[in-house]
C-alpha positions as a printed Julia matrix, in Angstrom:
224×3 Matrix{Float64}:
   0.2    -0.06  -0.09
   1.2     3.55  -0.59
   2.08    5.58   2.69
   0.64    8.82   3.27
   3.0    12.12   3.21
   4.42   12.79   6.49
   5.37   16.16   8.06
   8.8    16.76   9.42
   7.45   16.92  12.85
   6.1    13.48  12.86
   8.67   11.65  10.56
  10.13    9.86  13.8
   6.77    8.13  14.57
   6.15    4.82  13.62
   5.13    4.1   10.2
   1.74    1.89   9.93
  -0.54    1.03   7.38
  -4.18   -0.05   7.89
  -4.69   -3.64   7.84
  -7.24   -4.78   5.54
  -8.42   -8.42   5.82
 -11.22   -8.95   3.5
 -13.28  -12.07   1.87
 -11.5   -14.42   4.45
 -12.34  -18.06   4.83
 -13.29  -19.89   7.86
 -10.69  -21.94   9.05
 -10.41  -24.89  11.51
  -7.41  -26.16  13.47
  -6.64  -28.82  11.13
  -5.84  -26.37   8.47
  -2.85  -25.48  10.32
   0.4   -27.89   9.98
   3.74  -27.19  11.33
   6.27  -25.82   8.28
   3.59  -25.19   5.94
   2.02  -21.9    4.62
  -1.65  -20.85   5.53
  -3.32  -17.93   3.89
  -6.35  -16.12   3.88
  -8.54  -18.01   6.44
 -10.05  -16.56   9.64
  -9.78  -18.84  12.81
 -12.34  -18.34  15.82
 -12.03  -20.06  18.79
  -9.3   -22.45  17.75
  -7.1   -24.02  20.69
  -3.35  -24.16  19.78
  -2.23  -24.82  23.19
   0.64  -27.22  22.56
   0.75  -27.32  18.98
   4.12  -27.63  17.49
   3.99  -25.25  14.59
   8.02  -24.45  14.09
   8.39  -22.36  10.83
   5.21  -22.48   9.62
   4.16  -19.3    7.53
   0.92  -17.62   7.89
  -0.38  -14.52   5.71
  -3.3   -12.53   5.93
  -5.36  -14.44   8.49
  -7.39  -13.4   11.41
  -7.38  -15.09  14.95
  -9.78  -14.39  17.24
 -10.52  -16.06  20.74
  -7.71  -17.92  19.81
  -5.65  -19.95  23.03
  -2.22  -20.56  22.21
  -0.53  -21.45  25.5
   2.87  -23.15  24.91
   2.34  -23.63  21.17
   5.91  -23.94  19.59
   6.46  -20.75  17.44
  10.16  -20.73  16.83
  10.99  -19.37  14.0
   7.18  -18.67  12.77
   6.13  -15.7   10.28
   2.91  -13.93  10.64
   2.24  -11.4    7.82
  -0.35   -9.02   7.88
  -2.3   -10.99  10.26
  -4.73   -9.73  13.14
  -5.19  -11.28  16.89
  -7.91  -10.7   18.69
  -8.38  -11.53  22.4
  -5.38  -14.17  21.98
  -4.44  -15.89  25.45
  -1.59  -17.41  25.83
  -0.09  -17.56  29.31
   3.24  -18.86  27.85
   4.22  -18.19  24.15
   7.31  -19.62  23.18
   8.36  -17.87  19.47
  12.07  -16.97  19.35
  13.33  -15.75  16.11
   9.77  -15.49  14.92
   8.71  -13.07  12.2
   5.9   -10.28  12.78
   5.15   -8.26   9.71
   1.93   -5.99   9.36
   0.43   -7.52  12.17
  -2.13   -5.85  14.68
  -2.85   -7.6   18.3
  -5.74   -6.29  20.3
  -7.16   -7.17  23.48
  -4.83   -9.78  24.36
  -3.41  -11.18  27.33
  -0.05  -13.05  27.09
   1.96  -13.92  30.36
   5.5   -14.4   28.93
   5.84  -13.7   25.49
   9.2   -15.35  24.21
  10.2   -13.36  21.36
  13.9   -13.0   21.3
  16.11  -13.09  18.3
  12.81  -11.86  16.3
  11.75   -9.56  13.82
   8.74   -7.0   14.21
   8.11   -4.63  11.63
   4.6    -2.75  11.53
   3.25   -4.11  14.48
   0.16   -2.63  16.54
  -0.28   -3.67  19.91
  -3.58   -2.19  21.29
  -5.31   -2.72  24.98
  -3.21   -5.69  25.81
  -2.18   -7.1   28.94
   1.27   -8.72  28.39
   3.49  -10.05  31.39
   7.42  -10.74  30.38
   8.13   -9.47  26.72
  11.43  -10.94  25.82
  12.96   -8.99  22.93
  16.41   -9.34  23.26
  18.48   -9.48  20.4
  15.21   -8.58  18.37
  14.97   -6.34  15.37
  12.0    -3.65  16.09
  10.77   -1.32  13.4
   8.04    0.91  13.08
   6.1    -0.53  16.53
   3.62    1.14  18.82
   1.93    0.3   22.23
  -1.53    1.76  23.31
  -3.49    1.73  25.79
  -1.19   -1.72  27.18
  -0.05   -2.75  30.57
   3.37   -4.34  30.29
   4.98   -5.86  33.84
   8.49   -6.58  32.19
   9.86   -5.26  28.8
  13.16   -6.86  28.06
  14.83   -4.85  25.09
  18.65   -6.04  26.01
  20.79   -6.0   23.0
  17.9    -4.78  20.7
  17.64   -2.45  17.55
  14.57   -0.47  17.48
  13.57    1.98  15.31
  10.7     3.94  15.35
   8.75    2.71  18.59
   6.39    4.42  20.43
   4.1     4.24  23.51
   0.82    5.78  24.15
  -1.06    5.39  27.38
   1.03    2.42  28.59
   2.24    1.26  31.97
   5.63   -0.37  31.94
   6.5    -1.83  35.44
  10.15   -2.3   34.45
  12.14   -1.7   31.19
  15.63   -3.15  30.45
  17.45   -1.56  27.51
  20.81   -2.95  28.31
  22.96   -2.94  25.15
  20.16   -1.39  22.81
  20.47    0.31  19.91
  17.25    2.88  19.77
  16.47    5.41  17.39
  13.3     7.61  17.11
  12.21    5.38  20.26
   9.44    7.58  22.03
   8.89    6.76  25.49
   6.59    9.59  26.23
   3.69    8.36  26.68
   4.97    5.35  28.67
   4.43    5.53  32.25
   7.97    3.72  33.55
   8.47    2.29  37.15
  11.95    0.97  36.98
  14.73    0.88  33.89
  17.52   -1.0   33.71
  20.37   -0.15  31.48
  20.34    3.6   31.18
  23.1     3.92  28.74
  20.96    1.88  26.38
  18.52    4.89  26.23
  20.7     6.9   23.77
  18.37    7.19  20.9
  15.07    7.66  22.98
  13.03   10.65  23.67
  11.71   11.02  27.37
   9.16   13.89  28.54
  11.11   16.51  31.44
   9.17   14.44  34.26
  10.89   11.23  33.23
  13.78   12.65  33.03
  13.44   14.1   36.4
  12.49   10.74  37.67
  15.3     9.01  35.52
  18.03   11.47  37.21
  19.34    9.35  40.42
  19.71    6.81  38.05
  21.46    8.53  35.53
  23.9    10.57  38.14
  24.95    6.94  39.68
  25.53    5.74  35.96
  28.03    8.68  35.57
  29.15    8.54  39.28
  27.48   11.93  40.61
  27.51   12.09  44.4
  23.56   13.76  44.91
  23.17   15.32  48.2
  21.19   18.01  49.31
């Protein structure tokens, strides 16, 4: 799809195209097999718990009210897919690829997405526990109205990532490479790896809140 023109003011914002899923065919659990490509199907009330789906590819699919606890999603690719009310206390998906994906009103306990590739991803109204994105590549990713217990970006490369109305209880940016990462819409409670925040945008209030950590990292003794 053609992208709309962008002003200089928002050129660092995530570039997200609307996802248009039309004329989908109803899909069933039996339509999904490991290592195969699944395209143009709508899955509703499907239980994928414990299914081993390594190296599978899903293109232009809708997953609604789907359970995926402990589904084996290593190296799985999701392209132009939407997830609505996905439930997964544990989601092991290392080295997976998520391109043009929307995730709405979902609950994920532990999301193992390390070494993954996320591009054009919108996450809205989700409750997320531990999100492991260590060593991952993120480009054009936005979190809106989410609650995240722990977001681990250690060693990750993130470009044009934003948070809007989102609470992040613990953020780790140790060794991260950030560019146009807007944290102003995130309520940050604890931050590790302050050096990794280089390239991020913070509000004045957030900067004050992190001043003690920054001073400690620089060896500055702050006293009254």
